[in-house]
Short mmCIF file of C-alpha atoms in Angstrom, two decimals:
data_model
loop_
_atom_site.label_atom_id
_atom_site.label_comp_id
_atom_site.label_asym_id
_atom_site.label_seq_id
_atom_site.Cartn_x
_atom_site.Cartn_y
_atom_site.Cartn_z
CA ARG A 1 0.14 -0.13 0.00
CA GLY A 2 2.79 2.60 0.64
CA GLY A 3 5.36 1.21 -1.17
CA PRO A 4 8.48 -0.35 -1.43
CA PHE A 5 10.32 2.81 0.01
CA ARG A 6 8.34 3.30 3.20
CA LEU A 7 9.19 3.74 6.81
CA ASP A 8 12.96 2.44 6.87
CA ARG A 9 13.83 6.42 4.90
CA GLY A 10 11.68 8.69 6.88
CA HIS A 11 9.33 8.59 3.44
CA LYS A 12 6.19 9.47 4.52
CA VAL A 13 3.08 7.00 3.54
CA HIS A 14 -0.05 7.61 2.63
CA GLN A 15 -2.88 5.57 2.77
CA VAL A 16 -6.03 5.23 0.30
CA SER A 17 -8.86 4.38 1.80
CA ASP A 18 -10.82 0.93 0.13
CA GLU A 19 -13.75 3.04 -1.01
CA ALA A 20 -11.53 5.72 -2.96
CA LYS A 21 -9.39 2.38 -4.89
CA ALA A 22 -12.83 1.27 -5.57
CA GLN A 23 -13.98 4.12 -7.46
CA VAL A 24 -10.74 4.03 -9.98
CA SER A 25 -11.55 2.56 -13.50
CA LYS A 26 -10.47 -0.30 -14.75
CA GLU A 27 -8.52 1.52 -17.23
CA ALA A 28 -6.69 3.58 -14.85
CA ALA A 29 -6.08 0.76 -13.08
CA ALA A 30 -4.73 -1.04 -16.29
CA ALA A 31 -2.42 2.04 -17.24
CA ALA A 32 -1.19 2.32 -13.51
CA ARG A 33 -0.18 -1.41 -13.41
CA LYS A 34 1.53 -1.13 -16.81
CA MET A 35 3.26 2.24 -15.70
CA ALA A 36 4.35 -0.20 -12.56
CA GLN A 37 5.89 -2.66 -14.43
CA THR A 38 7.52 -0.53 -16.91
CA ALA A 39 9.49 1.18 -13.90
CA LEU A 40 10.30 -2.00 -12.60
CA LYS A 41 11.86 -2.91 -15.67
CA GLU A 42 14.13 -0.09 -15.43
CA ARG A 43 15.11 -0.16 -12.50
CA LEU A 44 15.97 -4.11 -12.52
CA LYS A 45 18.06 -3.16 -15.93
CA GLU A 46 19.54 -0.38 -13.71
CA ILE A 47 21.06 -2.64 -11.05
CA GLY A 48 21.48 -5.14 -13.68
CA MET A 49 19.04 -7.97 -12.44
CA SER A 50 17.14 -9.98 -14.67
CA GLY A 51 13.51 -11.04 -14.39
CA ALA A 52 14.43 -14.16 -13.40
CA GLU A 53 16.74 -12.91 -10.65
CA PHE A 54 14.19 -10.67 -9.03
CA GLN A 55 11.81 -13.52 -8.58
CA MET A 56 14.57 -15.86 -6.90
CA TYR A 57 15.62 -12.72 -4.48
CA LYS A 58 11.59 -12.18 -3.55
CA GLU A 59 11.42 -16.26 -2.73
CA PHE A 60 14.63 -15.57 -0.33
CA ILE A 61 13.32 -12.17 1.17
CA SER A 62 9.60 -12.88 1.67
CA PRO A 63 10.24 -15.34 4.90
CA ILE A 64 12.42 -13.02 6.52
CA ASP A 65 10.57 -9.52 5.80
CA GLY A 66 9.47 -8.97 9.56
CA ASP A 67 13.00 -9.68 10.70
CA ILE A 68 14.36 -7.19 8.39
CA ALA A 69 11.36 -4.57 9.39
CA SER A 70 12.28 -5.63 13.34
CA LEU A 71 16.25 -5.50 12.98
CA ARG A 72 15.52 -1.58 11.07
CA ALA A 73 13.81 -0.43 13.75
CA THR A 74 16.10 -1.78 16.46
CA LEU A 75 19.13 -0.31 14.90
CA GLN A 76 16.93 2.96 14.46
CA SER A 77 16.60 3.18 18.26
CA VAL A 78 20.24 2.30 18.88
CA GLU A 79 20.71 5.11 16.62
CA PHE A 80 18.29 7.89 18.26
CA LYS A 81 19.46 6.63 21.81
CA SER A 82 23.06 7.33 20.95
CA SER A 83 22.25 11.26 19.24
CA GLU A 84 19.97 11.48 22.56
CA ARG A 85 23.18 10.83 24.85
CA ASP A 86 25.54 13.00 23.51
CA TRP A 87 22.67 15.91 23.74
CA ILE A 88 22.20 15.31 26.73
CA LYS A 89 25.87 15.18 27.85
CA ARG A 90 26.12 18.53 26.05
CA GLN A 91 23.57 20.18 28.54
CA SER A 92 24.89 22.91 30.58
CA TYR A 93 23.36 23.05 33.92
#
């Protein structure tokens, strides 16, 4: 719903309601799907990955998606805490 570049990089996530999704015409949905497929092909070409390699990557990454998100959140928390401690150290009383 929010795309692949969501919260891990600080991007804002814009959720669309189910009612709004239902109002999208079939032609618009097909055009959006085609644009997404074209963008994916271009991105895969940029990084030198074939469609088969991408499918294999998705198969490997899907079982551990939750673990990756949890690790990212933990690392962000540690990073935030370390910067918070630096700030507290430099406080003048």
